[in-house]
Short mmCIF file of C-alpha atoms in Angstrom, two decimals:
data_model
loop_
_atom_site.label_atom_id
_atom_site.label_comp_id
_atom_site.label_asym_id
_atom_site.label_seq_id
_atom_site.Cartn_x
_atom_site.Cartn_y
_atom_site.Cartn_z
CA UNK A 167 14.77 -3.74 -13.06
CA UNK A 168 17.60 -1.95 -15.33
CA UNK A 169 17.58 1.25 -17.79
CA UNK A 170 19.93 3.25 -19.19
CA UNK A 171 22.71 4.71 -17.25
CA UNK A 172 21.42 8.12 -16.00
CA UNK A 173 23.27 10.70 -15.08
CA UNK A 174 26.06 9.58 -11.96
CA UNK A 175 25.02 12.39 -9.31
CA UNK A 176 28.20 13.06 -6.50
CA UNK A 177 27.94 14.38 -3.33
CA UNK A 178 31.07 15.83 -1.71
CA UNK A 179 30.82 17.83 2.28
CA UNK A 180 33.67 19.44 2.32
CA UNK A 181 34.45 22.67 4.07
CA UNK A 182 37.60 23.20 3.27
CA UNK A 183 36.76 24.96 -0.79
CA UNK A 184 40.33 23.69 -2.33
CA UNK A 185 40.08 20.48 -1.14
CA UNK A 186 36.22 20.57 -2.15
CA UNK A 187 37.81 21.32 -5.39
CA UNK A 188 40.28 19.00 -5.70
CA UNK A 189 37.70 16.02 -5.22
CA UNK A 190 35.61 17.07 -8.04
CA UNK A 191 38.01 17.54 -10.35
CA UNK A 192 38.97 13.62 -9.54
CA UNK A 193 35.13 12.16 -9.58
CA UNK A 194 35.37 14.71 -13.09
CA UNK A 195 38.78 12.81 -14.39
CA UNK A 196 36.96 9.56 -13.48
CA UNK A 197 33.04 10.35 -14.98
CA UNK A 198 33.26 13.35 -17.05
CA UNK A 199 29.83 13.64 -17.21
CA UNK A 200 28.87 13.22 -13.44
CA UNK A 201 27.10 16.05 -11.97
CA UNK A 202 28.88 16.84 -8.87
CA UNK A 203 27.00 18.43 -5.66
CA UNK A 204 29.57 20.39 -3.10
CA UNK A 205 28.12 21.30 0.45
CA UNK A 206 29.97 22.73 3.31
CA UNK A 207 28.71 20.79 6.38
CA UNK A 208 27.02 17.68 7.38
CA UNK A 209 23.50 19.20 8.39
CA UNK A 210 23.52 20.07 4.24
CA UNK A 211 24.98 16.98 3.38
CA UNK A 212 22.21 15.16 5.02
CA UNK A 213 19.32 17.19 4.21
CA UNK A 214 20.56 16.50 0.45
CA UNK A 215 20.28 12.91 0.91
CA UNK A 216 16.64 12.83 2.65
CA UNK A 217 15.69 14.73 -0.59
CA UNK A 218 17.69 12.78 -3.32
CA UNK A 219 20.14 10.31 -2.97
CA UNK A 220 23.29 10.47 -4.48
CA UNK A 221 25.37 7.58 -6.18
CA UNK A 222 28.47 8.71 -3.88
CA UNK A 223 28.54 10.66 -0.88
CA UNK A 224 32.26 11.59 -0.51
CA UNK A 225 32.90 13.38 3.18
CA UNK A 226 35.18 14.53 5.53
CA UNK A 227 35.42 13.06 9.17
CA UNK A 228 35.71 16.35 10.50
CA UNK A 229 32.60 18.39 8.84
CA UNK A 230 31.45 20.89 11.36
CA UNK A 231 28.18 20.14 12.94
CA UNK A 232 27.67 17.28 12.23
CA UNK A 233 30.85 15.26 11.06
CA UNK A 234 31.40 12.70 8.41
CA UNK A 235 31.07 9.67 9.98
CA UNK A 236 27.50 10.79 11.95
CA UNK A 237 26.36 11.49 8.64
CA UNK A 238 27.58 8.05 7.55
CA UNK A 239 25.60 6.51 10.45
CA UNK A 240 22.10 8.19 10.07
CA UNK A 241 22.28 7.21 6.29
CA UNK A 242 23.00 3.90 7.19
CA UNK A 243 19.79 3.84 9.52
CA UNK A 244 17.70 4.37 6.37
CA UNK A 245 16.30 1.45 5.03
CA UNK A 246 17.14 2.59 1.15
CA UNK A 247 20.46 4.10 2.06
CA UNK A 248 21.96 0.69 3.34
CA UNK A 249 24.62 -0.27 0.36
CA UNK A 250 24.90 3.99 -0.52
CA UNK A 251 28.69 3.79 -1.77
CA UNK A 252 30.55 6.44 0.90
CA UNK A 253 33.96 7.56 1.23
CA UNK A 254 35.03 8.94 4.43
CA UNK A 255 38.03 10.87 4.60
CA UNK A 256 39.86 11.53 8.00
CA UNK A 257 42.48 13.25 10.01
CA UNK A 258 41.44 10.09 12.94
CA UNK A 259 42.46 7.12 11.83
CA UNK A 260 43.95 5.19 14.77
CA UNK A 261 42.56 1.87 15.83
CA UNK A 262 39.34 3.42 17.83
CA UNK A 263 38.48 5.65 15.36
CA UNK A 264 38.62 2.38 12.23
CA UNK A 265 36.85 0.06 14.85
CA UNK A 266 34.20 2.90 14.97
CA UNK A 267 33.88 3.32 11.54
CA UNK A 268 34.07 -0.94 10.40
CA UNK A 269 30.40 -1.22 11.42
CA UNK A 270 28.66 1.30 9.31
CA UNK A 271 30.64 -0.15 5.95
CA UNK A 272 32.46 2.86 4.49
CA UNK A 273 33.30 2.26 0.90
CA UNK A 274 36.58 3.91 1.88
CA UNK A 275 38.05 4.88 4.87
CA UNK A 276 41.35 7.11 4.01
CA UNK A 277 43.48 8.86 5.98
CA UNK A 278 44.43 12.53 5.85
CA UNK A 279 46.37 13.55 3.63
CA UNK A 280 45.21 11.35 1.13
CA UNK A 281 46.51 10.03 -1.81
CA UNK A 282 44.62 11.54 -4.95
CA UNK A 283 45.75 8.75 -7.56
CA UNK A 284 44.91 5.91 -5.05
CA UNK A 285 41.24 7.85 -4.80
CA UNK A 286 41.09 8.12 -8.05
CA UNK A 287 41.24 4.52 -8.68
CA UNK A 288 38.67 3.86 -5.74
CA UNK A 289 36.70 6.48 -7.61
CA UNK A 290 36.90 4.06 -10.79
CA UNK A 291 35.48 1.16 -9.05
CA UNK A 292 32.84 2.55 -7.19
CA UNK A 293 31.26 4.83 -10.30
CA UNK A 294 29.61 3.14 -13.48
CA UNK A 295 30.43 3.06 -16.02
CA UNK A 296 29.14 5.25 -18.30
CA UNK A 297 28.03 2.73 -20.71
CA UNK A 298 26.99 0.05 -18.32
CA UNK A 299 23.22 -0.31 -17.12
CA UNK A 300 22.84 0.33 -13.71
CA UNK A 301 19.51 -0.77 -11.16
CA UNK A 302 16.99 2.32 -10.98
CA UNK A 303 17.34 3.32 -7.16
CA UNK A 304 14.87 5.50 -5.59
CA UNK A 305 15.59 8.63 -5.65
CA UNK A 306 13.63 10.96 -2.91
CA UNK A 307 13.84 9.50 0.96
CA UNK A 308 11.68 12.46 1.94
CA UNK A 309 9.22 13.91 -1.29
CA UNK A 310 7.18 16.42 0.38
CA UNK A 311 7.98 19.41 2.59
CA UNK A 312 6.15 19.08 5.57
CA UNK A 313 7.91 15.47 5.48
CA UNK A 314 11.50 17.07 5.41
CA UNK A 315 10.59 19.77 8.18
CA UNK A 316 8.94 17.16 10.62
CA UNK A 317 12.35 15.52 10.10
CA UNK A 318 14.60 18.12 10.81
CA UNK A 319 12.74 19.56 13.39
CA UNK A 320 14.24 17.42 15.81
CA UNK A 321 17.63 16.92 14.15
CA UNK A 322 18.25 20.59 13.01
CA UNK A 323 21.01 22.64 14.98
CA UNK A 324 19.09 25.87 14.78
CA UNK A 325 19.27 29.29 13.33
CA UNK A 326 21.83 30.91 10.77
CA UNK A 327 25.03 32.85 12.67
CA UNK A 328 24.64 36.29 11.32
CA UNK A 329 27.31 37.73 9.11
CA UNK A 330 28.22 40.39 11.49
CA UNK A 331 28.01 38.44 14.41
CA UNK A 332 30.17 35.47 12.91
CA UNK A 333 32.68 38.39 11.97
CA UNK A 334 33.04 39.64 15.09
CA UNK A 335 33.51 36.07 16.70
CA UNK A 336 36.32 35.72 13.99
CA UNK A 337 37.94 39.42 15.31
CA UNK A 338 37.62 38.09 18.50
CA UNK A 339 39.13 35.54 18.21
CA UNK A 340 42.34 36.68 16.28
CA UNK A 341 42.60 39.45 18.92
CA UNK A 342 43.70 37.08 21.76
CA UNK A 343 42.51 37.35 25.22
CA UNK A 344 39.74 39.92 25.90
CA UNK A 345 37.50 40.43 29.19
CA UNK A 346 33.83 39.04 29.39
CA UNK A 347 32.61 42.83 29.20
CA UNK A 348 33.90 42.68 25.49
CA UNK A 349 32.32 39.53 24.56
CA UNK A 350 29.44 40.33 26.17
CA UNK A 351 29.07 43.00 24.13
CA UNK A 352 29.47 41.26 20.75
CA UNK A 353 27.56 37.95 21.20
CA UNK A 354 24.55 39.78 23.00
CA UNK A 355 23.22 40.82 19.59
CA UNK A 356 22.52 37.19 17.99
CA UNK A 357 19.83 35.12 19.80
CA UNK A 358 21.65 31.60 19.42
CA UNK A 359 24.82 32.43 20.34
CA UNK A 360 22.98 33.41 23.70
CA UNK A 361 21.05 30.35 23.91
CA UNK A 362 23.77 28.34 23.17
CA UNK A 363 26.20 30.18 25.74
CA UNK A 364 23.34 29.73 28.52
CA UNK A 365 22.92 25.95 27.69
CA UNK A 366 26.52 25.11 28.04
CA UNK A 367 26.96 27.20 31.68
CA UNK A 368 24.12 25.42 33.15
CA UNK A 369 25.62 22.78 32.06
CA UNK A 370 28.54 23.37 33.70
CA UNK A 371 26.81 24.80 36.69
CA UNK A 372 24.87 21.75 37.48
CA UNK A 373 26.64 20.87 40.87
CA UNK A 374 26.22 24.14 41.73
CA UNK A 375 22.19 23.62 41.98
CA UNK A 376 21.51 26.91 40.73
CA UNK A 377 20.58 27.66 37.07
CA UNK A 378 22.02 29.88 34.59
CA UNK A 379 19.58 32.44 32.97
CA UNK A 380 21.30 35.50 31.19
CA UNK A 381 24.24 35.85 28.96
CA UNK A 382 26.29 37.77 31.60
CA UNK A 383 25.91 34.78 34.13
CA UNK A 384 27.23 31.91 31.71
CA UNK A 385 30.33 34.43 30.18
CA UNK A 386 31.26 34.45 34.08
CA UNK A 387 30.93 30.85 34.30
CA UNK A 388 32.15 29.43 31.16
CA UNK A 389 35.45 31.92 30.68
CA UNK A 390 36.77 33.87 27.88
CA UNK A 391 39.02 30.19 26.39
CA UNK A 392 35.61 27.73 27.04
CA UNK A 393 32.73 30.94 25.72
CA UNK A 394 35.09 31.47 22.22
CA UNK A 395 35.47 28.16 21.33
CA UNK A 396 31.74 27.51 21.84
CA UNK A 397 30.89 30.16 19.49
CA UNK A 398 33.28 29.09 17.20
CA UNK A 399 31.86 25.66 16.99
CA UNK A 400 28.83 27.35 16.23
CA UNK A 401 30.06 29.75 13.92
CA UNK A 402 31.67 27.08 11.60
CA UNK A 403 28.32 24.93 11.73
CA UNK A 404 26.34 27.46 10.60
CA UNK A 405 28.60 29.74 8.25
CA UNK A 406 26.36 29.41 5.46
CA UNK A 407 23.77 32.66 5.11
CA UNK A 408 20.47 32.36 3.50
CA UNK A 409 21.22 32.36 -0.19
CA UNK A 410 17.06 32.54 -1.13
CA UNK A 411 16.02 36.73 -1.02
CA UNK A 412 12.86 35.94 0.03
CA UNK A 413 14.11 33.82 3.31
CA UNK A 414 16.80 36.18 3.74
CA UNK A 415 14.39 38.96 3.98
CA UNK A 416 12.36 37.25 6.38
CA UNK A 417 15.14 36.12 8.46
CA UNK A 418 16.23 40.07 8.41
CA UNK A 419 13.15 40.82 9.92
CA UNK A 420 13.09 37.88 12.28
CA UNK A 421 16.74 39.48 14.04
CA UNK A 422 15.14 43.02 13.72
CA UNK A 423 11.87 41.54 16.17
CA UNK A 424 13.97 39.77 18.60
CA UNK A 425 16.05 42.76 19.31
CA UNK A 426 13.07 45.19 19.78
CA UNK A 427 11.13 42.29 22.02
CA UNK A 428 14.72 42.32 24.15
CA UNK A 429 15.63 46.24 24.41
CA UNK A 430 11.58 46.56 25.17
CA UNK A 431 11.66 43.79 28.02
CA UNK A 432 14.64 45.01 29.33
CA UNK A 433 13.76 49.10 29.91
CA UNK A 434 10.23 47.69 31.04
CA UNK A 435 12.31 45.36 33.92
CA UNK A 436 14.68 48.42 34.62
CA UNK A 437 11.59 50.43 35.21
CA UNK A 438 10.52 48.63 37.72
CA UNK A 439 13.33 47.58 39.52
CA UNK A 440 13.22 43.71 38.19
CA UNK A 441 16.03 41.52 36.81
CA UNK A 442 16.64 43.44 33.40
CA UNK A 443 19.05 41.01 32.01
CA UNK A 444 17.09 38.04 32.24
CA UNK A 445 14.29 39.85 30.43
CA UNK A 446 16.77 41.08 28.17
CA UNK A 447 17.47 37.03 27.51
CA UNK A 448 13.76 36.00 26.90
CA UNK A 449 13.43 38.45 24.94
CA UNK A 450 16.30 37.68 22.01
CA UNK A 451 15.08 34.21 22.51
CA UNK A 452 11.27 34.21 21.86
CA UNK A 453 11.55 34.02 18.13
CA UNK A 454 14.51 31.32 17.81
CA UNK A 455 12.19 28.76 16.19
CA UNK A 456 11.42 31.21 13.18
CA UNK A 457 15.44 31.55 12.38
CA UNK A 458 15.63 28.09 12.59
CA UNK A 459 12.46 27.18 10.54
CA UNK A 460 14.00 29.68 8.24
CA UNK A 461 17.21 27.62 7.79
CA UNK A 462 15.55 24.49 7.18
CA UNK A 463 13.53 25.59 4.11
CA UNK A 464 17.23 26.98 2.70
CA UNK A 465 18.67 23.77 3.45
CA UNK A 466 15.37 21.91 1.70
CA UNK A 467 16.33 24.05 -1.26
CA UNK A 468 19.72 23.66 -1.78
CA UNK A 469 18.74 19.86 -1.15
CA UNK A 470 16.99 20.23 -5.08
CA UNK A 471 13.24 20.80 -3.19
CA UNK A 472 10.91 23.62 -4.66
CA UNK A 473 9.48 26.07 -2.30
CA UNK A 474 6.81 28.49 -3.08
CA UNK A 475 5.38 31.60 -1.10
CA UNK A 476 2.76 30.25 -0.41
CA UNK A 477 4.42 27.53 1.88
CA UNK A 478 6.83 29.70 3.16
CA UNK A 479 4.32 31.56 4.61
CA UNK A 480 2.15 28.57 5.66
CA UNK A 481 5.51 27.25 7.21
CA UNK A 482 6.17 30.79 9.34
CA UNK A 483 2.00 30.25 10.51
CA UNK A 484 2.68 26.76 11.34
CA UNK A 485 5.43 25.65 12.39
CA UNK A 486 7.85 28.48 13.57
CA UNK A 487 6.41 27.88 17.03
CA UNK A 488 7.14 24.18 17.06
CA UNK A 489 10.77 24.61 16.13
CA UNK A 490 11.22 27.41 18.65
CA UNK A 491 9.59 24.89 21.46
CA UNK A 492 12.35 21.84 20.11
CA UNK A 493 14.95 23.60 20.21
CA UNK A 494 14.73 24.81 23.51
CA UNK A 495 14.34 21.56 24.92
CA UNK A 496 17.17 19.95 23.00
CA UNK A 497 19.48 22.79 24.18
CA UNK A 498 17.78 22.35 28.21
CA UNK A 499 17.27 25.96 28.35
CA UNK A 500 16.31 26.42 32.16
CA UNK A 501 12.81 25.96 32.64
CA UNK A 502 12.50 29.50 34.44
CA UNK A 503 13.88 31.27 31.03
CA UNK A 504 11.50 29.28 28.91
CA UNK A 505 8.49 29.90 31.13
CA UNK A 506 9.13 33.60 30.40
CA UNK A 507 9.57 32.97 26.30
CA UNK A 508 5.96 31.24 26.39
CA UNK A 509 4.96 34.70 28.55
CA UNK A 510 5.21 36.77 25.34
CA UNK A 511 2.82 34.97 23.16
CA UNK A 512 -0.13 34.94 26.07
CA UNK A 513 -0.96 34.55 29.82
CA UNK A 514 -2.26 30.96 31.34
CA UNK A 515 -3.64 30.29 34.44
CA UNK A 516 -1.46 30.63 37.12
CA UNK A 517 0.80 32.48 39.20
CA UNK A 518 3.20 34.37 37.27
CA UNK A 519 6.32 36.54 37.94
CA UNK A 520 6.42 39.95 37.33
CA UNK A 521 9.70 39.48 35.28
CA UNK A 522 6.81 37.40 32.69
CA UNK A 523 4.47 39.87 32.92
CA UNK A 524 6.84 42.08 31.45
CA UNK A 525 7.22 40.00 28.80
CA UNK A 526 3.90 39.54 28.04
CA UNK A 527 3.61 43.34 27.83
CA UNK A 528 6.16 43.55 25.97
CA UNK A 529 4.45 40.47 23.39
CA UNK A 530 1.37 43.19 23.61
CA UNK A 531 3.36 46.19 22.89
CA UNK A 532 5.13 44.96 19.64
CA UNK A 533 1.76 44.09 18.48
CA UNK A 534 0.29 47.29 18.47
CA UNK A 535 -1.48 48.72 15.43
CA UNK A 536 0.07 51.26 13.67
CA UNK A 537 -0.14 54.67 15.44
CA UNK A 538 -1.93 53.03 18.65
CA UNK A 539 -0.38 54.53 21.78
CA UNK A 540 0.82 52.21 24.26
CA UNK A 541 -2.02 53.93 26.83
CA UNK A 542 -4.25 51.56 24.88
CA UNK A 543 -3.09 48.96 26.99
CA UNK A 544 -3.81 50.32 30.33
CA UNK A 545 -6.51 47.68 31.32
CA UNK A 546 -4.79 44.48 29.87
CA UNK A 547 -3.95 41.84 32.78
CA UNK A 548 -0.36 42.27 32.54
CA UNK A 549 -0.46 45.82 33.16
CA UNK A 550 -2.87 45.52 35.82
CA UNK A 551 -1.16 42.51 37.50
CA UNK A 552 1.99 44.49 37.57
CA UNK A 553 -0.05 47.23 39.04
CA UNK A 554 1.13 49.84 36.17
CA UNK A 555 0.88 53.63 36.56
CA UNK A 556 -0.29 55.20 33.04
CA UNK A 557 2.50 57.78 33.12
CA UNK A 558 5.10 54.33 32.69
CA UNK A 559 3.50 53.15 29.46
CA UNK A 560 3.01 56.97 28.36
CA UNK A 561 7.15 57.04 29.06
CA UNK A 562 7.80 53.69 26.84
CA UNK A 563 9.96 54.74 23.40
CA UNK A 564 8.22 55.00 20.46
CA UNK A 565 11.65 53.16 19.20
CA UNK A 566 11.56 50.33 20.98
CA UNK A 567 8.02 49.36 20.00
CA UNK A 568 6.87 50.65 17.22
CA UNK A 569 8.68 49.24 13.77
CA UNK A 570 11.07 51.67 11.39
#
């Protein structure tokens, strides 16, 4: 089946902006008329695709997150995305790196630096004309929201980097060696960086036998070298903020909860003479999946979807817990950590430490009613399993429970 030419859509992931630049002014030279689509990273690059494919993807090998030629290989899994015209552009191109790439059928493999005018004239033969009819193609791989977040779900890399946090990674980093007291004390604000931190040093610990539960323990572990080039993996994956006011707002609030739920769980712990720090942890963690749900629906967004209120707030009801629960599995938190995340949204059957009973209380204390006292709580089974005197929850900060 043929019809007119339509209008040639091209996708470039590139982070580097002038070189981002420099490829759509040659796809311009080449169709004047093309509408050209510029993302940062692979994660976008992708999440474009499963809403609307492109006639070109062109990408960079090295795309943070995930890199060009992953993203070449997942669209090549697609049964509609088989003969998708790519152009991979890298800084690898000896004879592993080619034999790696030969399989999935690049358009063009070039190497860094490449040659504009001899990408310009690939450009020619892989665009049409502009007077020629070309074979309708389906456009949407994945139509309907709840499609595109069961998708990502599993493939997303989590939560935005905060702006504050990903500037004090970049101070950091420019400032040369510093002591684990100093970057404990600028990564212990954002809940990923933690979880991500924590991941890698139990990890690392594995021969060791003995997991690795707080922030503290895995900045010991990993090093000041090995901790800042984690985080700046993970700062360059996730650079982009939430462009949408009403997701930014949310996400806002989102940060705002996980740091009450941690400065709460840890003065309860210190009160009683428990392990503060890993409350502290399960604490900044317990809402990850609602920063990462939140990224998704910007990604499905700048991927051309519509998004109403309506389903974001369905989406927050729905499916923030389900993203939280993935991503700590993909990232192996230690099961001990996660036990006391699932502690502040309610109480099984069981035997339970006191260190989740603290978070549980804490789950109870956030949710307090306006002007409720935290008294209220006296007879709830976390208070009386931790065998509570009145006079501690009569002692807990208005500030650290009750909302500004």
């Amino acid at each position: 089946m043929t019809a007119p030419a339509h209008c040639v859509e091209v996708l470039i992931a590139e982070a580097d902006p002038w070189t981002s630049n420099l490829l759509q002014q040659l796809v311009l030279d080449v169709r004047g008329d093309a509408r050209v689509l510029q993302v940062g990273d692979g994660q976008a690059a992708l999440a474009r695709c499963k809403r609307r494919l492109p006639d070109l993807v062109i990408a960079d090998g090295e795309l943070p997150g995930l890199d060009g030629l992953e993203l070449l290989r997942q669209l090549r899994r697609h049964p509609r995305t088989p003969a998708l015209p790519f152009v991979l552009i890298s800084g690898r191109f000896d004879a592993s790196s080619v034999r790696a790439a030969r399989p999935l059928a690049p358009s063009a493999y070039l190497a860094k630096p490449f040659n504009a005018e001899g990408l310009r004239q690939r450009l020619q033969a892989l665009l049409p004309s502009a007077t020629a009819a070309v074979v309708v193609r389906q456009p949407l791989l994945v139509s309907e929201l709840h499609d595109f977040l069961d998708t990502v779900r599993e493939e997303g890399q989590g939560a935005p980097l905060l702006s504050d946090v990903r500037n004090a990674v970049s101070q950091g980093l420019q400032a040369g060696e510093q002591d684990l007291g100093e970057l404990e004390a600028i990564f212990a604000s954002d809940p990923q960086i933690t979880a991500l931190l924590i991941a890698a040093a139990s990890t690392a610990a594995q021969h060791q036998g003995v997991p690795c539960q707080t922030l503290a323990q895995a900045l010991h572990r990993l090093g000041v070298a090995r901790t800042l080039n984690l985080v700046l993996g993970l700062a360059l994956q996730r650079n982009a903020q939430l462009r949408d006011p009403r997701l930014a707002e949310l996400a806002s609030h989102a940060w705002q909860q996980a740091r009450r739920s941690a400065d709460l769980a840890r003065w309860l712990a210190l009160e009683l003479r428990l392990d503060a720090e890993l409350c502290y942890t399960a604490g900044l963690l317990h809402n990850l999946g609602e920063l990462a749900l939140l990224r998704s629906l910007q990604d499905w967004l700048e991927a051309g979807g519509e998004l109403r209120d309506e389903q974001i707030e369905q989406a927050m009801q729905r499916r923030a817990a389900s993203f939280g629960s993935a991503l700590r599995i993909r990232w192996r938190l230690p099961f001990g950590l996660r036990e006391l995340i699932a502690a502040f949204y309610g109480l099984g059957s069981g035997v339970f430490s006191r260190e989740a009973l603290v978070l549980n209380l804490s789950g109870l204390l956030l949710a307090l009613p306006p002007g409720e006292q935290p008294a209220s709580l006296a007879e709830a089974r976390c208070v009386r399993l931790l065998r509570l005197q009145q006079g501690l929850l009569e002692r807990v900060p208005a500030e650290l429970y009750q909302a500004c």
